[in-house]
Amino acid sequence: MVHVIDIDDPSDPRVDDFRDLNSSDRRPDLPGGKGLVIAEGVFVVQRMLDSRFSPTALLGVGRRLEELAEDLRDVDVPFYRIDADTMAKVVGFHLNRGVLAAAHRPEPLEPGEILDKATTVAVLEGVNDHENIGSMFRNAAGLGVDGILFGKGCADPLYRRAVRVSMGHVLRVPFAHLDHWPQDLDILRSRGFQLISLTPNPSAIPLAEAMTGEKVALLLGAEGPGLTEATMQATDVRARIPMAPGTDSLNVATAAAMAFYERVRLPR
Amino acid sequence: MVHVIDIDDPSDPRVDDFRDLNSSDRRPDLPGGKGLVIAEGVFVVQRMLDSRFSPTALLGVGRRLEELAEDLRDVDVPFYRIDADTMAKVVGFHLNRGVLAAAHRPEPLEPGEILDKATTVAVLEGVNDHENIGSMFRNAAGLGVDGILFGKGCADPLYRRAVRVSMGHVLRVPFAHLDHWPQDLDILRSRGFQLISLTPNPSAIPLAEAMTGEKVALLLGAEGPGLTEATMQATDVRARIPMAPGTDSLNVATAAAMAFYERVRLPR
């Protein structure tokens, strides 16, 4: 069971990991940031407890401690119990969800670890919006995608907002970085993945026709610029979601969701 | 061409339609609200100019006026030119996009007007989140959905945030309200639409198998509660998006996007 420690003073250094979240987690990937992974709310904290991210401490109101009692039975870290007003002073804003957990970042996974067990993965290039990344993990979890690989220029999936928007699924859907881009796409090709570039280009093949592989890697670029030409050239096929004439591109997380859906639309 | 009127005083009553947007547009559907439709940014203002929503006035910085010059050639309303700081005082916050247009609400469309020309529509029940509604219009436009019908308990699609998230497509994709719910689904049935309830219930039929009609109405409920049982009973079939075990429901706009995609995935 967690050790419950009551906190009355918002300046108590024991809760420093949860302090001023709005500013301190702006760039958790940089040396200046704390590099902690923060789960917010009962639901996402439960997901964290059930993941490879082990919390080092929790901060929350008494009611949330009660709601999590069962989940925290075998967890041997402090739970800093606090009232909502004092918590708002620590965190820097009022947090409706009433509970936070902080975890260190575990060792990153290797692409091969993910790919050896995968049949469907997404590969992102230049996707630098945390909400889109969060949504993508949520959709990946919902539609049974086995992992997400990050190419060049992507935002940090462990940023607080990405964790929240994903409903905690960034903690569960495995992800890894491809260090040499786009050369490391060979790691996928050598494992038999069909590499499919998604593009709004009308000359591309409809996704439903292009997706022929047993194992599939769906490459997605940011809304607007899309995938770079060099990356598309390193893939097997360029595919499009058939769109109405005269409309703009879809949101990248939505486009990804449709591509994930194409993989599972009929029971196999 | 618009009449350019320079505004130096943020309390000038001529720009009252653009005042304190964060509070004044909270409930534009209620008598207390102004009931105006606000377009933000060059792109969405262009969409408004190209729609059945005719702006009565614009407010913006000089640079945006220049960018819109071509679009405003035949538009006979005031353009209140203002600097960014004064504009922030009027609007109540700093608006990056630098230009706003305000339009009165036109007469609502009748469901029949939309349905007579439609082969794919979405029908919403209890969808009360403006972002989801905005996303749904954007996806509907992108995937060629012909209209959106609102059943009971939905949020106002003309709310400022919905307009923005839709990238202006709420101004272009036609929508109407079904006043008697769910009885008015008969308006669709009598026109030959197959009525498909989307539900995460695992006992429902995969959407790809369920969707057999020439004309299709996709019914969607809010994330969480979903469609009511009474509504599902008033439809022809219950369909599901095949999901991974142990995951939660998808975001309603994402689920809608997949259903829209199922209609267009192969060129007809």
Tab-separated table of N, CA, C and O in Angstrom, chain B residues 6-54:
chain	number	residue	atom	x	y	z
B	6	ASP	N	-11.733	53.295	-39.792
B	6	ASP	CA	-10.676	53.106	-38.787
B	6	ASP	C	-11.236	53.281	-37.382
B	6	ASP	O	-11.998	54.208	-37.109
B	7	ILE	N	-10.843	52.372	-36.516
B	7	ILE	CA	-11.311	52.382	-35.122
B	7	ILE	C	-10.093	52.557	-34.217
B	7	ILE	O	-9.162	51.749	-34.267
B	8	ASP	N	-10.107	53.602	-33.399
B	8	ASP	CA	-8.987	53.846	-32.475
B	8	ASP	C	-9.396	53.604	-31.033
B	8	ASP	O	-8.557	53.317	-30.176
B	9	ASP	N	-10.685	53.737	-30.771
B	9	ASP	CA	-11.181	53.676	-29.399
B	9	ASP	C	-11.848	52.312	-29.183
B	9	ASP	O	-12.847	51.999	-29.830
B	10	PRO	N	-11.290	51.508	-28.267
B	10	PRO	CA	-11.854	50.160	-28.092
B	10	PRO	C	-13.301	50.179	-27.601
B	10	PRO	O	-13.993	49.165	-27.718
B	11	SER	N	-13.760	51.319	-27.062
B	11	SER	CA	-15.152	51.339	-26.582
B	11	SER	C	-16.127	51.829	-27.659
B	11	SER	O	-17.322	51.996	-27.398
B	12	ASP	N	-15.645	52.032	-28.858
B	12	ASP	CA	-16.501	52.477	-29.969
B	12	ASP	C	-17.680	51.516	-30.153
B	12	ASP	O	-17.481	50.329	-30.385
B	13	PRO	N	-18.925	52.034	-30.047
B	13	PRO	CA	-20.078	51.122	-30.118
B	13	PRO	C	-20.249	50.449	-31.481
B	13	PRO	O	-20.940	49.438	-31.583
B	14	ARG	N	-19.588	50.976	-32.500
B	14	ARG	CA	-19.750	50.349	-33.817
B	14	ARG	C	-19.168	48.935	-33.887
B	14	ARG	O	-19.516	48.165	-34.773
B	15	VAL	N	-18.275	48.616	-32.943
B	15	VAL	CA	-17.689	47.264	-32.972
B	15	VAL	C	-18.250	46.364	-31.863
B	15	VAL	O	-17.658	45.355	-31.498
B	16	ASP	N	-19.451	46.750	-31.359
B	16	ASP	CA	-20.045	45.975	-30.264
B	16	ASP	C	-20.291	44.501	-30.627
B	16	ASP	O	-20.278	43.641	-29.757
B	17	ASP	N	-20.512	44.246	-31.887
B	17	ASP	CA	-20.770	42.852	-32.283
B	17	ASP	C	-19.562	41.945	-32.061
B	17	ASP	O	-19.683	40.717	-32.065
B	18	PHE	N	-18.401	42.569	-31.876
B	18	PHE	CA	-17.173	41.784	-31.713
B	18	PHE	C	-16.645	41.854	-30.281
B	18	PHE	O	-15.532	41.444	-30.006
B	19	ARG	N	-17.475	42.407	-29.380
B	19	ARG	CA	-16.985	42.688	-28.040
B	19	ARG	C	-17.036	41.458	-27.127
B	19	ARG	O	-17.995	40.696	-27.158
B	20	ASP	N	-15.964	41.302	-26.325
B	20	ASP	CA	-15.929	40.284	-25.254
B	20	ASP	C	-16.401	38.925	-25.758
B	20	ASP	O	-17.319	38.314	-25.205
B	21	LEU	N	-15.783	38.455	-26.790
B	21	LEU	CA	-16.276	37.234	-27.438
B	21	LEU	C	-16.288	36.037	-26.502
B	21	LEU	O	-17.173	35.202	-26.580
B	22	ASN	N	-15.318	35.973	-25.622
B	22	ASN	CA	-15.264	34.800	-24.743
B	22	ASN	C	-16.504	34.653	-23.886
B	22	ASN	O	-16.927	33.549	-23.596
B	23	SER	N	-17.087	35.771	-23.465
B	23	SER	CA	-18.289	35.625	-22.649
B	23	SER	C	-19.548	35.762	-23.488
B	23	SER	O	-20.497	35.010	-23.316
B	24	SER	N	-19.551	36.684	-24.449
B	24	SER	CA	-20.814	36.968	-25.129
B	24	SER	C	-21.264	35.822	-26.015
B	24	SER	O	-22.445	35.692	-26.303
B	25	ASP	N	-20.349	34.969	-26.427
B	25	ASP	CA	-20.818	33.910	-27.328
B	25	ASP	C	-20.970	32.578	-26.621
B	25	ASP	O	-21.079	31.555	-27.263
B	26	ARG	N	-20.960	32.623	-25.320
B	26	ARG	CA	-21.051	31.345	-24.629
B	26	ARG	C	-22.315	30.568	-25.009
B	26	ARG	O	-22.287	29.364	-25.178
B	27	ARG	N	-23.407	31.250	-25.074
B	27	ARG	CA	-24.669	30.579	-25.449
B	27	ARG	C	-25.389	31.383	-26.518
B	27	ARG	O	-26.435	31.951	-26.270
B	28	PRO	N	-24.836	31.407	-27.720
B	28	PRO	CA	-25.456	32.220	-28.770
B	28	PRO	C	-26.858	31.720	-29.123
B	28	PRO	O	-27.620	32.445	-29.759
B	29	ASP	N	-27.165	30.503	-28.679
B	29	ASP	CA	-28.481	29.949	-28.994
B	29	ASP	C	-29.545	30.463	-28.029
B	29	ASP	O	-30.725	30.275	-28.253
B	30	LEU	N	-29.128	31.113	-26.947
B	30	LEU	CA	-30.086	31.587	-25.953
B	30	LEU	C	-30.394	33.065	-26.180
B	30	LEU	O	-29.575	33.797	-26.743
B	31	PRO	N	-31.565	33.502	-25.699
B	31	PRO	CA	-31.957	34.906	-25.899
B	31	PRO	C	-30.908	35.894	-25.388
B	31	PRO	O	-30.721	36.963	-25.977
B	32	GLY	N	-30.187	35.572	-24.334
B	32	GLY	CA	-29.162	36.467	-23.804
B	32	GLY	C	-27.981	36.657	-24.736
B	32	GLY	O	-27.330	37.690	-24.719
B	33	GLY	N	-27.712	35.659	-25.568
B	33	GLY	CA	-26.561	35.741	-26.467
B	33	GLY	C	-26.862	36.631	-27.664
B	33	GLY	O	-28.003	37.007	-27.914
B	34	LYS	N	-25.847	36.990	-28.380
B	34	LYS	CA	-26.043	37.869	-29.523
B	34	LYS	C	-26.569	37.102	-30.730
B	34	LYS	O	-27.093	37.686	-31.655
B	35	GLY	N	-26.371	35.797	-30.712
B	35	GLY	CA	-26.870	35.005	-31.817
B	35	GLY	C	-26.134	35.243	-33.120
B	35	GLY	O	-26.603	34.861	-34.181
B	36	LEU	N	-24.981	35.868	-33.033
B	36	LEU	CA	-24.213	36.113	-34.251
B	36	LEU	C	-23.291	34.928	-34.531
B	36	LEU	O	-22.871	34.220	-33.622
B	37	VAL	N	-22.983	34.754	-35.784
B	37	VAL	CA	-22.034	33.735	-36.183
B	37	VAL	C	-20.714	34.441	-36.474
B	37	VAL	O	-20.686	35.402	-37.241
B	38	ILE	N	-19.651	33.981	-35.825
B	38	ILE	CA	-18.363	34.656	-35.943
B	38	ILE	C	-17.374	33.769	-36.703
B	38	ILE	O	-17.163	32.612	-36.337
B	39	ALA	N	-16.780	34.338	-37.729
B	39	ALA	CA	-15.712	33.641	-38.453
B	39	ALA	C	-14.384	34.268	-38.057
B	39	ALA	O	-14.279	35.495	-37.967
B	40	GLU	N	-13.374	33.449	-37.810
B	40	GLU	CA	-12.060	33.929	-37.355
B	40	GLU	C	-10.985	33.542	-38.347
B	40	GLU	O	-10.848	32.370	-38.689
B	41	GLY	N	-10.208	34.518	-38.754
B	41	GLY	CA	-9.065	34.214	-39.605
B	41	GLY	C	-9.417	34.317	-41.083
B	41	GLY	O	-10.574	34.141	-41.485
B	42	VAL	N	-8.408	34.594	-41.873
B	42	VAL	CA	-8.601	34.802	-43.305
B	42	VAL	C	-9.320	33.624	-43.948
B	42	VAL	O	-10.296	33.780	-44.691
B	43	PHE	N	-8.868	32.437	-43.618
B	43	PHE	CA	-9.362	31.243	-44.264
B	43	PHE	C	-10.852	31.026	-43.994
B	43	PHE	O	-11.651	30.763	-44.902
B	44	VAL	N	-11.240	31.149	-42.720
B	44	VAL	CA	-12.640	30.903	-42.365
B	44	VAL	C	-13.526	32.057	-42.839
B	44	VAL	O	-14.671	31.848	-43.251
B	45	VAL	N	-12.991	33.275	-42.820
B	45	VAL	CA	-13.750	34.414	-43.363
B	45	VAL	C	-14.029	34.182	-44.855
B	45	VAL	O	-15.139	34.420	-45.339
B	46	GLN	N	-13.050	33.669	-45.570
B	46	GLN	CA	-13.274	33.341	-46.990
B	46	GLN	C	-14.390	32.310	-47.142
B	46	GLN	O	-15.256	32.425	-48.011
B	47	ARG	N	-14.368	31.291	-46.265
B	47	ARG	CA	-15.432	30.273	-46.305
B	47	ARG	C	-16.791	30.923	-46.055
B	47	ARG	O	-17.787	30.559	-46.671
B	48	MET	N	-16.834	31.871	-45.092
B	48	MET	CA	-18.108	32.536	-44.791
B	48	MET	C	-18.599	33.324	-46.001
B	48	MET	O	-19.782	33.263	-46.357
B	49	LEU	N	-17.685	34.029	-46.654
B	49	LEU	CA	-18.070	34.845	-47.808
B	49	LEU	C	-18.629	33.977	-48.933
B	49	LEU	O	-19.436	34.426	-49.741
B	50	ASP	N	-18.230	32.729	-48.925
B	50	ASP	CA	-18.610	31.782	-49.963
B	50	ASP	C	-19.805	30.929	-49.527
B	50	ASP	O	-20.082	29.905	-50.134
B	51	SER	N	-20.515	31.356	-48.463
B	51	SER	CA	-21.567	30.528	-47.878
B	51	SER	C	-22.889	31.280	-47.830
B	51	SER	O	-22.974	32.437	-48.256
B	52	ARG	N	-23.912	30.639	-47.265
B	52	ARG	CA	-25.202	31.319	-47.091
B	52	ARG	C	-25.192	32.268	-45.889
B	52	ARG	O	-26.204	32.903	-45.596
B	53	PHE	N	-24.078	32.376	-45.173
B	53	PHE	CA	-23.957	33.285	-44.040
B	53	PHE	C	-23.304	34.582	-44.532
B	53	PHE	O	-22.103	34.598	-44.801
B	54	SER	N	-24.081	35.629	-44.683
B	54	SER	CA	-23.508	36.880	-45.200
B	54	SER	C	-23.046	37.755	-44.059
B	54	SER	O	-23.860	38.154	-43.223
